[in-house]
Coordinates of C-alpha atoms in Angstrom, one line a residue:
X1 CA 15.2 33.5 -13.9
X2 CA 12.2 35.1 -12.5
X3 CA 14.0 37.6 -10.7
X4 CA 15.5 41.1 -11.7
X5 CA 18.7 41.4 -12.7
X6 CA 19.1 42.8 -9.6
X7 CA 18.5 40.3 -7.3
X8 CA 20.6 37.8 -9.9
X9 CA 23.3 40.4 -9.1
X10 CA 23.0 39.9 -5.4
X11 CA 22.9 36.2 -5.4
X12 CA 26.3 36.1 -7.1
X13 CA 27.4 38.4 -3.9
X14 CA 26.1 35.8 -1.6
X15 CA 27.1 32.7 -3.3
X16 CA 30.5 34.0 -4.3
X17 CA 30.7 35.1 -1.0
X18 CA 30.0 32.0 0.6
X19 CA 32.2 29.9 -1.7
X20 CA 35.1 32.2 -0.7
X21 CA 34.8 32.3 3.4
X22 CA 34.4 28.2 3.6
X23 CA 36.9 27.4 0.6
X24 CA 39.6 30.3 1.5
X25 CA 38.5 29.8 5.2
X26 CA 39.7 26.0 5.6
X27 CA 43.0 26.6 3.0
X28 CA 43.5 29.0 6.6
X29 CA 42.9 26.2 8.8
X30 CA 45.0 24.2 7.3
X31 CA 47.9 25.8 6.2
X32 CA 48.3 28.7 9.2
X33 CA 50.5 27.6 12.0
X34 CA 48.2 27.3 15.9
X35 CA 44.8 26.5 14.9
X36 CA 43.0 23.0 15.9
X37 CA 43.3 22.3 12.1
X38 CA 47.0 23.0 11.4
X39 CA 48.3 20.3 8.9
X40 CA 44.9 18.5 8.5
X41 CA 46.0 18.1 4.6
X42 CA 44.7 17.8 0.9
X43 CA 42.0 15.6 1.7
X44 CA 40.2 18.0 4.4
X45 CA 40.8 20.9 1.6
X46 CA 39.3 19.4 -1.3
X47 CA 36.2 18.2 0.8
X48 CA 35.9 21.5 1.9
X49 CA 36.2 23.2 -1.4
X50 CA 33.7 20.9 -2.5
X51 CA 31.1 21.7 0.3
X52 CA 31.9 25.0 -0.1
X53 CA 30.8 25.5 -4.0
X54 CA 27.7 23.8 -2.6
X55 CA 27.0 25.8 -0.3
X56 CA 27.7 28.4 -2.4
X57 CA 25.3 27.6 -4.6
X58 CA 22.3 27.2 -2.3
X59 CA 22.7 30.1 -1.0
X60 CA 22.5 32.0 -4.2
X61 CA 20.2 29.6 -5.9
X62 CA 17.1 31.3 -5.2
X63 CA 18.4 34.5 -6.3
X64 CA 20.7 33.6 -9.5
X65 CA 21.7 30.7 -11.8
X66 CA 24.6 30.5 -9.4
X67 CA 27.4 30.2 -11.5
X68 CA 29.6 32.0 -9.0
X69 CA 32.4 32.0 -11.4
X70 CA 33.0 34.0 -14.7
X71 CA 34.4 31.8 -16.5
X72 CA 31.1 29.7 -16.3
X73 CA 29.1 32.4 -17.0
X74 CA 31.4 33.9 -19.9
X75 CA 31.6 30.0 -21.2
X76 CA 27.6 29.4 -21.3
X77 CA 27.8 33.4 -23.1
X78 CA 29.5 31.9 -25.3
X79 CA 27.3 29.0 -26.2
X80 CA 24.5 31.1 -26.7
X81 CA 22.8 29.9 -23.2
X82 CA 23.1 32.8 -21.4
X83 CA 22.7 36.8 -22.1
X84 CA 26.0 38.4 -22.3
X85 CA 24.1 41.8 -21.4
X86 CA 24.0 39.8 -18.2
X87 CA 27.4 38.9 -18.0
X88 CA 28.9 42.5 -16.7
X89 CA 26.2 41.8 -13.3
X90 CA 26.8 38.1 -12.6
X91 CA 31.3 38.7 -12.5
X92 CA 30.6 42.0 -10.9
X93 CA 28.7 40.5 -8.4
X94 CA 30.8 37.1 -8.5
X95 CA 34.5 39.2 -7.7
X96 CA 32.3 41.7 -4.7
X97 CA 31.7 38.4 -3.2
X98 CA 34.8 37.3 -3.8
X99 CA 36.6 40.2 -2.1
X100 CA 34.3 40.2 1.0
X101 CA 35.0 36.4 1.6
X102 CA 38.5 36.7 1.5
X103 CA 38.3 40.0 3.8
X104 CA 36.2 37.8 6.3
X105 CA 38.6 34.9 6.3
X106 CA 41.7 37.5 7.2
X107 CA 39.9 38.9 9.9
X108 CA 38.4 35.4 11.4
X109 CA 41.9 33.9 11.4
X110 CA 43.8 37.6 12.3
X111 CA 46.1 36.1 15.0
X112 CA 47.3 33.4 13.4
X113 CA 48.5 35.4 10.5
X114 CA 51.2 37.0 13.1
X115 CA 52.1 33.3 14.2
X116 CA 52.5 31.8 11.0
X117 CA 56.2 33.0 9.2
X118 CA 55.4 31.2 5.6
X119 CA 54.6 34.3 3.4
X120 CA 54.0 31.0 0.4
X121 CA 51.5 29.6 2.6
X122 CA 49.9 33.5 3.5
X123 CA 49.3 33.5 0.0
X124 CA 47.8 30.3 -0.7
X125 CA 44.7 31.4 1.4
X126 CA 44.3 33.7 -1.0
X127 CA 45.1 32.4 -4.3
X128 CA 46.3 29.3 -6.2
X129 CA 50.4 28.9 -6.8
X130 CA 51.7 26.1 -9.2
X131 CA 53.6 23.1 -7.6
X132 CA 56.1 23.7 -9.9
X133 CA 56.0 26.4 -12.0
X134 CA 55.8 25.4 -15.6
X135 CA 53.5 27.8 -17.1
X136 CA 53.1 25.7 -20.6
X137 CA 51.6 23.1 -18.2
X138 CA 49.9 25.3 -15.6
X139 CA 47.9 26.7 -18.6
X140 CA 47.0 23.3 -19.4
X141 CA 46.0 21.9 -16.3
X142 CA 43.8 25.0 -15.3
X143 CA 42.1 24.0 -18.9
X144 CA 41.4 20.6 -18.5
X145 CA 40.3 21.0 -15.0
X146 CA 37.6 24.0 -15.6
X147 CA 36.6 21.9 -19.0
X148 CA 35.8 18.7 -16.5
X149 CA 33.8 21.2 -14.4
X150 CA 31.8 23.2 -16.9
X151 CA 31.2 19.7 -19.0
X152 CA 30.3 18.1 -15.8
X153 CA 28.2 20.9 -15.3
X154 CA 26.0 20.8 -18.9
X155 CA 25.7 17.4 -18.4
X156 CA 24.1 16.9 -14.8
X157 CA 21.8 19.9 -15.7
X158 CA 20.5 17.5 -18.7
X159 CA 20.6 14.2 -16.8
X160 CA 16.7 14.0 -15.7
X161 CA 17.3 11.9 -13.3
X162 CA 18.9 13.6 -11.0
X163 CA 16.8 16.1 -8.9
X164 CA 17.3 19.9 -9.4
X165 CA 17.6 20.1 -5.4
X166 CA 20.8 17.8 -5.4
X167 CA 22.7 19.4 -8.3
X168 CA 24.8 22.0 -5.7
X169 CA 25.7 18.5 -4.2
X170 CA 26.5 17.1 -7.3
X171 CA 28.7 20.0 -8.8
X172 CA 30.2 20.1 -5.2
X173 CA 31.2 16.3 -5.6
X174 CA 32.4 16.8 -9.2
X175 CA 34.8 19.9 -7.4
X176 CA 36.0 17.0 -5.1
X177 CA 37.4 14.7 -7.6
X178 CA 38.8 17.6 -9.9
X179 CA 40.9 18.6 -6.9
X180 CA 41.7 15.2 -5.8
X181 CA 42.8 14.3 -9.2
X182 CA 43.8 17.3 -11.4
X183 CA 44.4 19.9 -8.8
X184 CA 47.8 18.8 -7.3
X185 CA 49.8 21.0 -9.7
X186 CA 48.0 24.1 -9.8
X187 CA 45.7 24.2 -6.7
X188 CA 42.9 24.3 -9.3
X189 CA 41.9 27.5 -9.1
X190 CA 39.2 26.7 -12.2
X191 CA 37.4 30.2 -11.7
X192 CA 39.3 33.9 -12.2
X193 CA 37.0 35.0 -9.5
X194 CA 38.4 32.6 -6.7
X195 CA 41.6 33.4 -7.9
X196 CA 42.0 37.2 -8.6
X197 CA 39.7 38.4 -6.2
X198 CA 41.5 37.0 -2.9
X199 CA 44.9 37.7 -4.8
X200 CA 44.0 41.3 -4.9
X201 CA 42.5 41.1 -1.8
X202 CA 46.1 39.6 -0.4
X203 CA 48.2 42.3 -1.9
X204 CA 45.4 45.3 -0.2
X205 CA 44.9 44.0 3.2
X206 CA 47.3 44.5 6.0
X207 CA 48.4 40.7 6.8
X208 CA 51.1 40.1 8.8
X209 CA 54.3 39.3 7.4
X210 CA 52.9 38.5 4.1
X211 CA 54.7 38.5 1.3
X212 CA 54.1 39.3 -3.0
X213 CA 51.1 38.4 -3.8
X214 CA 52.7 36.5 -7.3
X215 CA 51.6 38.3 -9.8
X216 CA 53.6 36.8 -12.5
X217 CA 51.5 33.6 -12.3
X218 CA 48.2 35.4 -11.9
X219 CA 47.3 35.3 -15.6
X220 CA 47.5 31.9 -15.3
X221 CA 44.4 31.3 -13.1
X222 CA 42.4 33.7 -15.2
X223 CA 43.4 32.7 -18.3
X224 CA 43.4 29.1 -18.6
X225 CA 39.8 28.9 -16.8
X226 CA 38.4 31.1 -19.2
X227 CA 39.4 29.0 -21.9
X228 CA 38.4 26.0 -20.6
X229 CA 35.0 27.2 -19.9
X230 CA 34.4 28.1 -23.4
X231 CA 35.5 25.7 -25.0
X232 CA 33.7 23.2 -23.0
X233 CA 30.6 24.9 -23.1
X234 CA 30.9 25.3 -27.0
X235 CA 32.0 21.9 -27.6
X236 CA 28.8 20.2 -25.3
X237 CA 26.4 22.3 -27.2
X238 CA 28.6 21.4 -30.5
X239 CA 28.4 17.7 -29.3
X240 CA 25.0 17.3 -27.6
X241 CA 22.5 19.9 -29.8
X242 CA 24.8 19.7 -33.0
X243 CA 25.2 23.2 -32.6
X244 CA 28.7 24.7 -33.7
X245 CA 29.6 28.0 -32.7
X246 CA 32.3 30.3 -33.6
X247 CA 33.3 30.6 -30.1
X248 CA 35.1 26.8 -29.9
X249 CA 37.3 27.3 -32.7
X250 CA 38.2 31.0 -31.4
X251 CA 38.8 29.7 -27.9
X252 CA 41.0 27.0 -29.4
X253 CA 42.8 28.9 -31.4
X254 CA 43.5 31.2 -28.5
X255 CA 44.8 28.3 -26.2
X256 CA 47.2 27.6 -28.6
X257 CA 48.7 31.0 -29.2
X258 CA 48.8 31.8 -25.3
X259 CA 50.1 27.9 -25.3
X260 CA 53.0 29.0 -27.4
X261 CA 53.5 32.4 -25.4
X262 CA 53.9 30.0 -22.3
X263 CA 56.6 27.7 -24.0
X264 CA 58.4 30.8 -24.7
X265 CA 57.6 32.1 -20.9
X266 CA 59.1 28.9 -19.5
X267 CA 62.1 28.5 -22.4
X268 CA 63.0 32.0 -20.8
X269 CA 62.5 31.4 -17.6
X270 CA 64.7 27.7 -17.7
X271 CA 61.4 25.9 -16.7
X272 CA 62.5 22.8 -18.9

């Protein structure tokens, strides 16, 4: 980037920002009782999620890579194709972004919170919960889904024939089908920042009636998109530039340990 770190720091802000008021903001629409949207469904949320990465990302564009999520810019860190002295910046800026969208979307839909008695689907503004909580698969789905991202990611950024001007569109598409398809389980959170900003965000504010802000699953969201991002990131530049790095077989190895930790979570827990 031509710009100063600075201004890279700021665009995360803004994206971040943006991907948070239109993603969190029609999860609100949707799932709050009295507004014109009110039941509108999975479809009208994972368009919107999709736009909203998008938008996100032009927004920021001009300012920053845009990766408005740390476990992209941790991932490509990892690879080697991006600065890790710039990684501290670019999640700062991604979870200050994070926590002013989700502030917004409380105050924009403040009535409703009141009106609506379903402290599950308070929360679910705010952060991702798992369909049924199974945290050996939760783990995994949050990995597969943020490894389809980040490797869809890697690979439309080499495709030269698509124009740089439509890849926000693209990436915003590529959201789309991940939630369509993968993200019925865990909400596909696919980015700590999305995740454990708003959750924070949920257990600080002063919402009406809510309830816990689940923080026994919130590793989960965190976790498992990290991982993916790494590994996908390692493995495309391990695949594509024959380039193997330390980091895939770290990251590996991790999944599987916190993979085992899970089985034991859920053996204890009676999640069979």
């Amino acid at each position: 980037m031509d710009t100063s770190i600075g201004l890279q720091f700021l665009g995360e802000i803004l994206g971040t920002f943006i991907l948070i008021l239109f993603g969190g903001g029609v999860v609100a629409g949707v799932v709050l009782d009295k507004t014109k949207a009110t039941g509108a469904g999975w479809v009208v949320i994972t368009i919107a999620w999709g736009l909203a990465v998008a938008m996100g990302a032009y927004v920021s564009g001009y300012l920053s890579l845009a990766h408005l999520n740390p476990a992209l810019t941790i991932g490509l860190a990892a690879a080697g194709n991006f600065p890790w002295a710039d990684v501290p910046a670019y999640v700062g800026g991604q979870f200050i972004g994070a926590f002013l969208g989700a502030t917004v979307v409380w105050l924009h839909y403040y009535p409703h919170w009141k009106a609506t008695k379903d402290q599950g689907a308070k929360l679910g503004v705010f952060a991702t919960g798992p369909a049924i909580r199974h945290y050996t698969s939760n783990v995994f789905g949050e990995v597969v889904g943020t490894f389809a991202l980040v490797f869809g990611i890697l690979s439309f950024g080499a495709n030269v024939n698509i124009g740089a001007g439509y890849n926000p569109l693209i990436v915003g598409a590529l959201i789309v089908v991940i939630g369509m398809s993968l993200g019925g389980t865990t909400g596909y959170a696919l980015n700590p920042a999305r995740d454990l900003g708003p959750r924070i965000m949920h257990a600080l504010l002063p919402i009406s009636g809510k309830g816990g802000s689940d923080w026994a699953y919130a590793w989960v969201p965190v976790i498992g998109p990290l991982l993916g991002a790494t590994i996908a990131a390692t493995a495309y530049k391990a695949i594509i530039n024959h380039e193997v790095s330390a980091w895939l077989f770290v990251s590996i190895i991790v999944l599987v340990i916190v993979e085992f930790i899970a089985m034991s979570a859920d053996k204890k827990a009676g999640n069979n």
